[in-house]
Each structure stands twice: as structure tokens, then as C-alpha cells.
Amino acid sequence: MAWGRRFWLRLQTLFRRDQIAHRLDDEIQFHLDLQIGENIAAGMDPEAARHAALRAFGNRTVLKEETRETWGWTWLEQIGQDLRHGARMLRKSPVFTAAAVLTLTLGIGATTAIFSVVDAVLLRPLPYRDPQRLVSFFEDLGEVGYPRTRVSPSTYLDLKAQTRVFEDVAAVNETGFNFSRDGSGARQLSGALVTYNLFAVLGSQPLIGTGFLPEEDRPGASHVVLLSFSLWQSEFAGSARIIGQTIRLNDEPYTVKGVMRPGFSFPDKEIGPIQVWVPRAFTSEELAARTARYLIAVGRLRPGISLTEANTDVRVLASQDIRQYRNDMLGVSRFFAEPLQERTPTMRNADWSC
Amino acid sequence: MLSVDNHSMGKPSDLVQGTLDLLILKTVSLEPKHGWAIAKRIQQVSGEVLQVQQGSLYPALHRLEQKAWIKAKWKETETGRQAKFYSLTAAGRGQLEKEAANWSRLSEAINLVVETT
């Protein structure tokens, strides 16, 4: 079991180094004392006996050093010495130390902060299926100062018709709901009005229950709602019996169809996570208002279709749109698609960019 | 280091590296000994020809201990003091046989060269 003994000794020399060094001193002192005793017995006076013993032994400092080296871990010991030396030097010049620490703190802090933003906005994949195939749409009204506005309902329908390049396109806009239960005080919920296909386009199905049906985003359809995971937890104690129950939003009954997964909050915005999703039905007046640009449109590219290719079709659409509707108002207007970002543009800050 | 007390030259010459290991292994193979006793034993048995610089034993002893060829134990001596006694392990016995055989071959070879006329 030679390797077992070796391993044990290595552990000892690593973790009980001081004790072992102390015992080496004892070992050497014992040796010297015996030699001095022998020299005295041979007739030397004590002082001469001591000198002779030391001479016969050799340079104790060097020999101890050589012995320590046989224990291994010398490299670790040297790193420790270097660190201690460094700490002493830093203590001696506090101004330099403070400047160095401040520089490092600011540097690391700034780098971390920038990376966090870049990671959240650019690097971390979106929590959706095949997120690289998701795009969001904008209208470029650069001539009047809005290079990245949202799109109008009619534009949304036009984009949805581009089935050569898009599997499907969904639209959503934010709204607020007054929510009340059992006669207790109402509270404001942040909600989203969505086309029925939003969850299919994103590839995020409800955790429990089902998504919306095609007939549910038409005028006159019965009221239905999907809840966020956190609302379900806080207001309904996470009970699965919530499915099929009725809750009151803006004093009207809505049937709960399902609960979304934790963290799902499209369209995520600075104002806070969305708590309820309700299908939206476009009225004919809404569809006619081609300049009411309040919709976030999100599309899923067909497999194998590149963003550039999709944008070619979108631009053709834009030029038709200009010819038919806008040539009197704006010289240049065009639509374009971009990879979907975590955060979607707000209405007011139309030229939001990252 | 280990030196041969070379009276004709007046100055000891160093022995080859590894020889000290062999001498230590052989010396502790009979019974456990502490460092000073090992140094004395080597001097006495060699008829005072081999002079161990006493301190140089300790790096060698600790190296052999780390290789698990010898093991050490703190024990009381006749005078009542604690001393570190070294003895041979099973692995050390194997090493001793190997080094002794090597030494025999080497010294025979040198003898052959030196005595061939």
C-alpha cells in the first residue's frame, strides 16, 4: 500500500505543514544534542563541542529548505509567499492601492453592467420555440421622425397575407383591466389584446388549459382569458380548478381558458409583466384606420426563408401600400421585419432601438 | 553530501547521487534508527571511510519517507527524549534489493575495468 502511504503523507504535508516543520526542528535539535554529548564525552569543553556539532551537521537553513522541498507543495507555498508579499506592498502605499481598487471596481462593474444588458437584449435566446425564426415588424416613417413605429391593423392583415415567407403573423397591444373578485375592491391588471394565434406563432403553449381558438378573436365572440403564472399563483392559489371558471374584467365575465408558463410575459415591457391575455377582435372601423399604428406584429418565418428574403416581400407590400393609400401624405413609407427582441417598442418611444 | 574520506588527496570527493539512498535503506533495514544513529552507523561500518555530512541525511530521509520506502515513528529513547525512528517498509525492501543489485553490478564492472591489465 505504498501509494496509500504516499497519499497520506502528501495530505499531511499540505494541511499540517507548520506542525511538520516544527517536528523537523525537533528532529534536528535532537541530532545536534546527541552529537554535542558525544563530543563532550570525547573530552571537548561544551562550547567547542557545540561548534563542532554544528560544523559536522552543515548549513541548517539550507538543509531545512532542502528537506521542505521533499515534502512537495513548494510551488503552493511560494504562491502564498508572493500573495503575502503583495499584500504587504499594497498596505505600504494606500493611495496606490485605493486607486487600483477603484479602477478595478469601476472596470469590472461597468463591464458586468454592459454585459448584463447585452446578454439580456442580444445573447440570451428568447424563451420561445425556434426564436431565430421570429421577427417583429415596423413601419419606417423616418421622414416625419419615426423610423420604427408599430403597425396598423390593416397593415397587420396585409403582412399576415404574405404566406410565401411567413408561416403566420400575430398582433398584440397592451391594455389595462379592472379586476375584481367576490365584491372585494378592484385592482388594475396589465393585460394584452392578442390575435388568437399569438401563442402558436411564438411557440409557447399554456401550462394548463388551452390557447385561444380562431373563432374567439372575432367580434361578438364570448369573452375568454388566459392568466399569467404569477397571477394564477397570487390570486387563485395555483388551483387547477380555475380552468372554466369566470372572472370579471372591466365588470364583464371572462371564462378562464388556461394559465401560461412561468416567465411568459409577451409583450414584455418596462411597465411590468402582462398578467392577462384576451383575444382581440378588429372592428371594421379599426381595420379602416390605416394610420392607427398601435400593434406589435410578430411573425414566424417559414423554415429556410431568410430575413432578407422575407423583407423583399415586405417591401413590395409597402410600395403597394404607398401607391394605394399614402402617396398624398408621406413621400416614403416602408415596412420592414427585424429579429424579434426581448423588449418591443413602445408607442411613444417609436424610435426605440438597442 | 556523502563524501569519501580520501586521505591521500586530503580533500573528500563526492559520491554518486543515489548512493546515500542505498546506504540509508541498508542501515535501517536491520532495526529502526533515528538520524544521528544512521549517520554514526554508516561511519562506523565503513571504517570511518564514508563521512556523511550529518545534516545532508535529513533531506534524503524525508525524500525516502515521501516515497514510502521508509516510514517514521516518534518514540522515546533510552534517555527519555522523543526521537524520530526510521524503519524499512515492504516497498523499501524491494527498492533496497534493486539498488543493492545495481550497486553490485556497477562496482564489479568498475573493478573489471580497473583491474584488467
mmCIF file of C-alpha atoms in Angstrom, chain B residues 30 36 41 74 103:
data_model
loop_
_atom_site.group_PDB
_atom_site.id
_atom_site.type_symbol
_atom_site.label_atom_id
_atom_site.label_comp_id
_atom_site.label_asym_id
_atom_site.label_seq_id
_atom_site.Cartn_x
_atom_site.Cartn_y
_atom_site.Cartn_z
ATOM 1 C CA LEU B 30 18.078 -4.197 10.404
ATOM 2 C CA TRP B 36 22.065 10.541 14.245
ATOM 3 C CA ARG B 41 26.381 3.574 11.798
ATOM 4 C CA TRP B 74 8.286 9.195 17.049
ATOM 5 C CA TRP B 103 25.457 -1.311 -6.987
#
